[in-house]
Coordinates of C-alpha atoms and ligand atoms in Angstrom, one line a residue:
M125 CA -30.3 103.9 -152.7
L126 CA -30.6 107.5 -153.7
I127 CA -27.4 108.7 -155.4
D128 CA -26.9 112.2 -156.7
N129 CA -25.2 113.3 -159.9
H130 CA -21.9 113.6 -158.1
G131 CA -22.0 110.0 -156.7
R132 CA -23.0 111.0 -153.2
E133 CA -25.5 108.8 -151.4
I134 CA -28.5 110.8 -150.1
N135 CA -29.9 109.3 -147.0
Y136 CA -30.5 112.2 -144.7
L137 CA -33.6 114.5 -144.6
R138 CA -33.7 117.7 -142.5
L139 CA -37.3 118.7 -142.0
A140 CA -38.3 122.1 -140.7
V141 CA -41.8 121.5 -139.2
T142 CA -42.5 125.2 -138.6
D143 CA -41.1 128.7 -139.3
R144 CA -42.4 130.0 -136.0
C145 CA -40.2 130.5 -133.0
N146 CA -40.4 132.0 -129.5
L147 CA -36.8 133.3 -129.6
R148 CA -35.3 136.0 -131.9
C149 CA -31.7 134.9 -132.3
F150 CA -29.8 137.8 -133.8
Y151 CA -28.2 135.6 -136.5
C152 CA -31.4 133.9 -137.6
M153 CA -34.3 136.4 -137.5
P154 CA -34.9 140.2 -137.2
E155 CA -36.3 141.3 -133.9
N156 CA -39.5 142.7 -135.4
G157 CA -41.6 142.6 -138.5
I158 CA -41.5 138.8 -139.1
K159 CA -44.2 137.6 -141.3
Y160 CA -45.0 134.0 -140.5
M161 CA -46.4 131.7 -143.2
N162 CA -50.1 131.0 -143.2
R163 CA -50.8 127.8 -141.3
K164 CA -52.6 126.3 -144.3
D165 CA -49.5 126.8 -146.4
L166 CA -47.4 124.6 -144.0
L167 CA -47.2 120.9 -144.6
S168 CA -49.5 119.1 -142.3
F169 CA -48.1 116.4 -140.1
E170 CA -49.9 113.8 -142.2
E171 CA -48.3 115.2 -145.4
M172 CA -44.9 115.2 -143.7
T173 CA -45.3 111.6 -142.5
R174 CA -46.3 110.5 -146.1
L175 CA -43.2 112.3 -147.5
I176 CA -40.9 110.7 -145.0
R177 CA -42.4 107.3 -145.8
V178 CA -41.9 107.8 -149.6
F179 CA -38.4 109.2 -149.1
G180 CA -37.6 106.3 -146.7
D181 CA -38.6 103.8 -149.4
L182 CA -36.1 105.4 -151.7
G183 CA -33.2 105.3 -149.2
V184 CA -33.6 108.1 -146.7
S185 CA -32.9 106.5 -143.3
K186 CA -32.1 109.4 -141.1
V187 CA -34.3 112.4 -140.3
R188 CA -33.6 115.6 -138.4
I189 CA -36.5 117.6 -137.1
T190 CA -35.9 121.3 -136.9
G191 CA -37.6 124.6 -137.5
G192 CA -38.3 127.4 -136.4
E193 CA -38.7 125.9 -133.0
P194 CA -40.2 122.4 -133.5
F195 CA -41.8 122.3 -130.0
V196 CA -43.9 125.3 -130.7
R197 CA -45.9 123.4 -133.2
K198 CA -49.0 121.6 -131.7
G199 CA -49.1 117.9 -132.3
I200 CA -45.3 117.5 -132.7
M201 CA -45.1 114.6 -130.1
S202 CA -47.6 112.3 -131.9
F203 CA -46.0 113.2 -135.2
L204 CA -42.5 112.1 -133.8
K205 CA -44.0 108.9 -132.4
G206 CA -45.5 108.1 -135.8
I207 CA -42.3 108.5 -137.7
S208 CA -40.3 106.7 -135.0
E209 CA -42.4 103.7 -136.0
L210 CA -41.5 103.7 -139.7
E211 CA -39.3 100.8 -140.4
T212 CA -37.1 102.5 -143.0
I213 CA -36.2 105.4 -140.6
K214 CA -33.3 104.2 -138.5
E215 CA -32.4 107.5 -136.8
I216 CA -34.4 110.6 -135.7
N217 CA -32.6 113.6 -134.3
I218 CA -34.0 116.9 -133.2
T219 CA -32.6 120.5 -133.2
T220 CA -34.2 122.7 -130.5
N221 CA -33.7 125.9 -128.6
G222 CA -34.6 124.0 -125.4
T223 CA -37.1 126.4 -124.1
F224 CA -40.1 124.0 -124.3
T225 CA -38.3 120.8 -124.5
V226 CA -37.7 119.7 -120.9
E227 CA -41.1 118.0 -120.2
Q228 CA -40.8 116.0 -123.4
I229 CA -37.4 114.4 -122.6
P230 CA -38.8 111.1 -121.1
A231 CA -41.2 110.6 -124.1
L232 CA -38.4 111.4 -126.6
E233 CA -36.2 108.9 -124.8
K234 CA -38.9 106.3 -124.9
M235 CA -39.5 106.7 -128.7
G236 CA -35.8 106.2 -129.3
I237 CA -34.8 109.7 -130.4
K238 CA -31.1 109.3 -131.0
S239 CA -29.7 112.8 -130.4
V240 CA -30.8 116.3 -129.6
N241 CA -28.8 119.3 -130.8
L242 CA -29.5 122.1 -128.3
S243 CA -28.8 125.7 -129.5
L244 CA -26.8 127.3 -126.8
D245 CA -24.9 130.5 -127.8
S246 CA -23.8 131.6 -124.4
L247 CA -23.3 130.3 -120.9
D248 CA -23.9 133.8 -119.5
S249 CA -27.5 134.8 -119.0
Q250 CA -27.0 138.4 -120.1
R251 CA -25.1 137.5 -123.3
F252 CA -27.8 134.8 -124.0
F253 CA -30.4 137.5 -123.7
D254 CA -28.5 139.9 -125.9
I255 CA -28.3 137.2 -128.6
T256 CA -31.7 135.6 -128.4
R257 CA -33.6 138.7 -127.3
R258 CA -35.6 136.6 -124.8
D259 CA -35.0 135.9 -121.1
L260 CA -35.1 132.1 -121.2
F261 CA -31.6 131.1 -120.3
D262 CA -32.6 129.2 -117.1
Q263 CA -35.1 127.1 -119.0
V264 CA -32.5 126.2 -121.6
M265 CA -29.9 125.2 -119.0
T266 CA -32.5 123.0 -117.2
T267 CA -33.1 121.3 -120.5
Y268 CA -29.4 120.9 -121.0
R269 CA -28.9 119.2 -117.7
K270 CA -31.8 116.9 -118.1
L271 CA -30.7 115.9 -121.6
V272 CA -27.2 115.2 -120.4
D273 CA -28.7 113.0 -117.7
S274 CA -30.9 111.1 -120.2
K275 CA -30.1 108.4 -122.7
I276 CA -30.2 110.8 -125.5
R277 CA -26.9 111.9 -127.1
V278 CA -26.4 115.7 -126.7
K279 CA -24.7 118.2 -128.9
T280 CA -24.8 121.9 -128.4
N281 CA -24.7 124.5 -131.2
M282 CA -23.1 127.8 -130.7
V283 CA -22.9 130.3 -133.6
V284 CA -19.6 132.1 -133.1
M285 CA -20.0 135.9 -133.3
D286 CA -17.4 138.5 -133.0
G287 CA -18.0 140.9 -130.1
R288 CA -21.0 138.8 -128.8
N289 CA -19.9 135.4 -127.5
I290 CA -16.2 134.8 -128.1
E291 CA -15.6 134.4 -124.3
D292 CA -18.1 131.5 -124.4
I293 CA -15.8 129.4 -126.5
Y294 CA -13.6 128.5 -123.5
L295 CA -16.7 128.2 -121.2
M296 CA -18.3 125.7 -123.6
L297 CA -15.1 123.7 -123.8
E298 CA -15.2 123.5 -120.0
L299 CA -18.6 121.9 -120.2
T300 CA -16.9 118.9 -121.9
K301 CA -14.7 118.3 -118.8
Y302 CA -17.4 116.4 -116.9
D303 CA -20.3 116.1 -119.3
D304 CA -20.5 113.6 -122.2
V305 CA -21.6 116.2 -124.6
S306 CA -20.3 117.4 -128.0
V307 CA -20.1 121.3 -128.0
R308 CA -20.0 122.6 -131.6
F309 CA -18.9 126.0 -132.8
I310 CA -20.6 127.1 -136.0
E311 CA -19.4 129.7 -138.5
E312 CA -22.2 132.3 -138.9
M313 CA -24.0 132.2 -142.2
P314 CA -25.9 135.1 -143.9
F315 CA -29.4 133.5 -143.2
N316 CA -30.8 136.0 -140.8
G317 CA -33.9 137.3 -142.6
T318 CA -32.2 140.6 -143.5
E319 CA -29.9 141.7 -146.2
G320 CA -26.2 141.3 -145.2
Q321 CA -24.1 139.1 -143.1
G322 CA -25.2 140.1 -139.6
N323 CA -21.8 140.4 -137.9
A324 CA -19.3 142.2 -140.1
T325 CA -16.3 140.1 -138.9
I326 CA -16.8 136.3 -139.5
W327 CA -14.9 133.8 -137.4
P328 CA -14.0 131.1 -139.8
A329 CA -13.2 127.6 -138.6
K330 CA -9.4 128.3 -138.6
K331 CA -9.7 131.3 -136.5
I332 CA -11.9 129.5 -134.0
M333 CA -9.3 126.8 -133.8
T334 CA -6.4 129.2 -133.3
Y335 CA -8.3 130.8 -130.5
I336 CA -8.9 127.4 -128.9
E337 CA -5.2 126.5 -129.3
E338 CA -4.2 129.5 -127.3
K339 CA -5.5 127.8 -124.2
Y340 CA -6.0 124.1 -124.9
T341 CA -4.2 121.1 -126.4
H342 CA -6.5 118.7 -128.4
Q343 CA -6.7 115.4 -130.1
K344 CA -8.4 114.9 -133.5
M345 CA -11.2 112.4 -133.4
V346 CA -12.3 110.2 -136.3
D347 CA -15.2 112.2 -137.9
P348 CA -18.3 110.1 -138.7
P349 CA -19.0 109.7 -142.4
A350 CA -20.6 112.8 -144.0
S351 CA -20.0 114.8 -140.8
T352 CA -20.2 118.5 -141.1
S353 CA -18.1 119.0 -138.0
L354 CA -14.4 118.6 -137.5
N355 CA -14.3 116.8 -134.2
Y356 CA -11.7 116.9 -131.4
K357 CA -11.2 116.1 -127.7
I358 CA -9.3 117.8 -125.0
P359 CA -7.2 115.1 -123.3
G360 CA -8.7 114.0 -120.0
Y361 CA -12.1 115.6 -120.7
V362 CA -15.2 113.4 -121.0
G363 CA -16.9 115.2 -123.9
S364 CA -15.7 116.5 -127.2
F365 CA -15.9 119.6 -129.4
G366 CA -16.6 120.2 -133.1
I367 CA -16.1 123.1 -135.5
I368 CA -18.7 123.4 -138.3
P369 CA -17.4 125.4 -141.3
A370 CA -20.9 126.3 -142.4
Y371 CA -19.9 129.5 -144.2
T372 CA -16.5 128.4 -145.7
R373 CA -18.2 125.2 -146.8
T374 CA -15.4 122.7 -146.8
F375 CA -17.6 119.7 -146.2
C376 CA -19.8 119.7 -149.4
G377 CA -17.9 116.8 -151.0
S378 CA -19.5 114.3 -148.7
C379 CA -22.9 116.0 -148.3
N380 CA -25.7 113.4 -147.9
R381 CA -28.6 115.7 -147.0
I382 CA -31.7 117.2 -148.5
R383 CA -34.0 119.6 -146.8
L384 CA -37.8 120.2 -146.7
T385 CA -39.0 123.6 -145.7
P386 CA -42.1 124.1 -143.6
Q387 CA -44.2 124.8 -146.8
G388 CA -42.9 121.6 -148.4
T389 CA -40.2 122.9 -150.8
L390 CA -37.3 120.5 -151.3
R391 CA -33.8 122.1 -151.3
T392 CA -30.8 120.0 -152.2
C393 CA -28.5 122.6 -150.7
L394 CA -28.8 125.2 -147.9
Y395 CA -27.3 127.8 -150.2
G396 CA -29.5 127.1 -153.2
E397 CA -33.1 127.8 -154.1
G398 CA -35.9 125.4 -153.7
Q399 CA -36.3 122.8 -156.4
V400 CA -39.8 121.4 -156.2
N401 CA -42.8 121.9 -153.9
F402 CA -44.0 118.7 -152.5
R403 CA -47.0 120.3 -150.7
D404 CA -48.4 121.3 -154.1
L405 CA -47.8 117.9 -155.6
I406 CA -49.6 116.2 -152.7
R407 CA -52.5 118.6 -152.7
G408 CA -52.7 118.1 -156.5
G409 CA -53.4 114.5 -155.8
V410 CA -50.4 112.7 -157.1
T411 CA -49.4 109.2 -156.2
D412 CA -46.5 108.1 -154.0
E413 CA -44.7 106.9 -157.1
V414 CA -44.9 110.4 -158.7
L415 CA -43.6 112.0 -155.4
G416 CA -40.7 109.5 -155.5
D417 CA -40.0 110.3 -159.2
H418 CA -39.7 114.0 -158.3
L419 CA -37.3 113.3 -155.6
I420 CA -35.1 111.1 -157.8
K421 CA -35.1 113.9 -160.5
V422 CA -34.0 116.7 -158.2
V423 CA -31.3 114.6 -156.5
G424 CA -30.0 113.9 -160.0
K425 CA -29.4 117.6 -160.5
R426 CA -27.6 118.7 -157.3
A427 CA -25.1 121.5 -157.3
K428 CA -21.5 120.2 -156.6
D429 CA -21.2 122.4 -153.6
G430 CA -22.6 125.4 -151.7
F431 CA -20.8 127.9 -153.9
E432 CA -22.2 126.5 -157.1
A433 CA -25.7 126.4 -155.5
E434 CA -25.3 130.0 -154.4
K435 CA -24.3 131.1 -157.9
S436 CA -27.3 129.3 -159.4
R437 CA -29.8 131.4 -157.4
S438 CA -31.7 134.0 -159.3
A439 CA -30.3 137.5 -158.6
T440 CA -33.6 138.5 -157.1
V441 CA -33.3 135.9 -154.3
P442 CA -30.2 136.7 -152.3
V443 CA -28.9 134.4 -149.6
S444 CA -30.8 136.3 -146.8
E445 CA -33.8 134.2 -145.8
S446 CA -34.3 133.5 -142.1
M447 CA -32.7 130.2 -141.2
A448 CA -36.0 129.5 -139.4
T449 CA -37.7 129.1 -142.9
I450 CA -35.1 126.6 -144.1
G451 CA -34.2 124.7 -141.0
G452 CA -30.5 125.1 -140.6
Ligands
SAM277 N1 -35.1 126.6 -133.2 C1 -34.2 125.5 -133.2 C2 -32.8 125.9 -132.7 O1 -32.5 127.0 -132.6 O2 -32.1 124.9 -132.3 C3 -34.1 124.8 -134.6 C4 -34.0 125.7 -135.8 S1 -32.5 126.7 -135.9 C5 -32.8 127.5 -137.4 C6 -31.3 125.4 -136.3 C7 -29.9 125.8 -136.1 O3 -29.5 126.8 -137.1 C8 -29.6 126.4 -134.8 O4 -28.6 125.6 -134.1 C9 -29.0 127.7 -135.1 O5 -27.9 128.1 -134.2 C10 -28.6 127.5 -136.5 N2 -28.5 128.8 -137.2 C11 -29.6 129.7 -137.4 N3 -29.2 130.8 -138.1 C12 -27.9 130.6 -138.4 C13 -26.9 131.4 -139.1 N4 -27.2 132.6 -139.6 N5 -25.6 130.9 -139.1 C14 -25.3 129.7 -138.6 N6 -26.2 128.9 -137.9 C15 -27.5 129.3 -137.8
SF4_278 FE1 -35.6 130.5 -133.2 FE2 -33.7 128.6 -133.6 FE3 -33.8 130.8 -135.2 FE4 -33.1 131.0 -132.7 S1 -32.0 129.8 -134.3 S2 -34.5 132.4 -133.7 S3 -34.3 129.5 -131.6 S4 -35.3 129.2 -135.1

């Protein structure tokens, strides 16, 4: 078992397999001028598989594949198949924008992918376009429908943004009436690749809930261990909804996750800086044992919460990277 210096078990790796993306979500990336990383600087799939195996031997049993958009990287399906065969990895989940995902759903089902989180910021094609700056709403909705009809558990992610998609909160809740889906509302974080917050007015979890309560009654559900979302059901509806206080950060006390960026930097908190670069270690020729020792060392020095991690950043590196370079 991997235990951090605050007694939290670390068993969950979030791996961003690329920083590239075919959308330009307002809250994640600027519309123009993005400089992608050189391909040779990215971890190769062989390097990622090796790291997952080493981390798995130390106690990581759950992996989320994210990005950028995971399905824009060539070779992703055979990589997923390979890690789905690792004995230590009991659960693989994927976060995707759904634009290239639909053809892969049968293969994902077959390899036992447990759940897919689909980013869906609006159920209106014009608002979707305004947020993502790409006209791909129909493709995403086709993916949504096929996922709901599959064996894979489906969650949707909607970043709540003042003046952009507030009316979608009620529309999303209506999705849960007949679909067995968990629709999640996320507080916007400042990871948009530019200085500053993005939207001036943040919708914190409490405000989202107050808005929901203006129209709906709800029942609290039991949250799974280390859940980042507070989960509820509308009586009589099939699905559920969750609110993720990603900006106000009230869930850090049970945080069980570490992150690997596309270029192999390990981050023990979304709000902190990278601690160690595993790509450089691998390319320097170290053994699995040394890789494991590095993991144990950084996990032993984790910040208590996202606020402490943010404070520990050097002043020259503000919290402003694109989420596509960290993985969300
Ligand atoms: N491209 C994939 C997608 O959009 O699902 C995976 C990568 S994306 C960075 C992962 C998640 O991070 C998405 O659900 C997205 O909504 C969320 N995200 C990105 N930037 C965010 C921000 N500034 N605040 C809150 N969530 C954000
Ligand atoms: Fe791309 Fe996902 Fe970022 Fe949107 S949130 S720009 S889909 S990486």
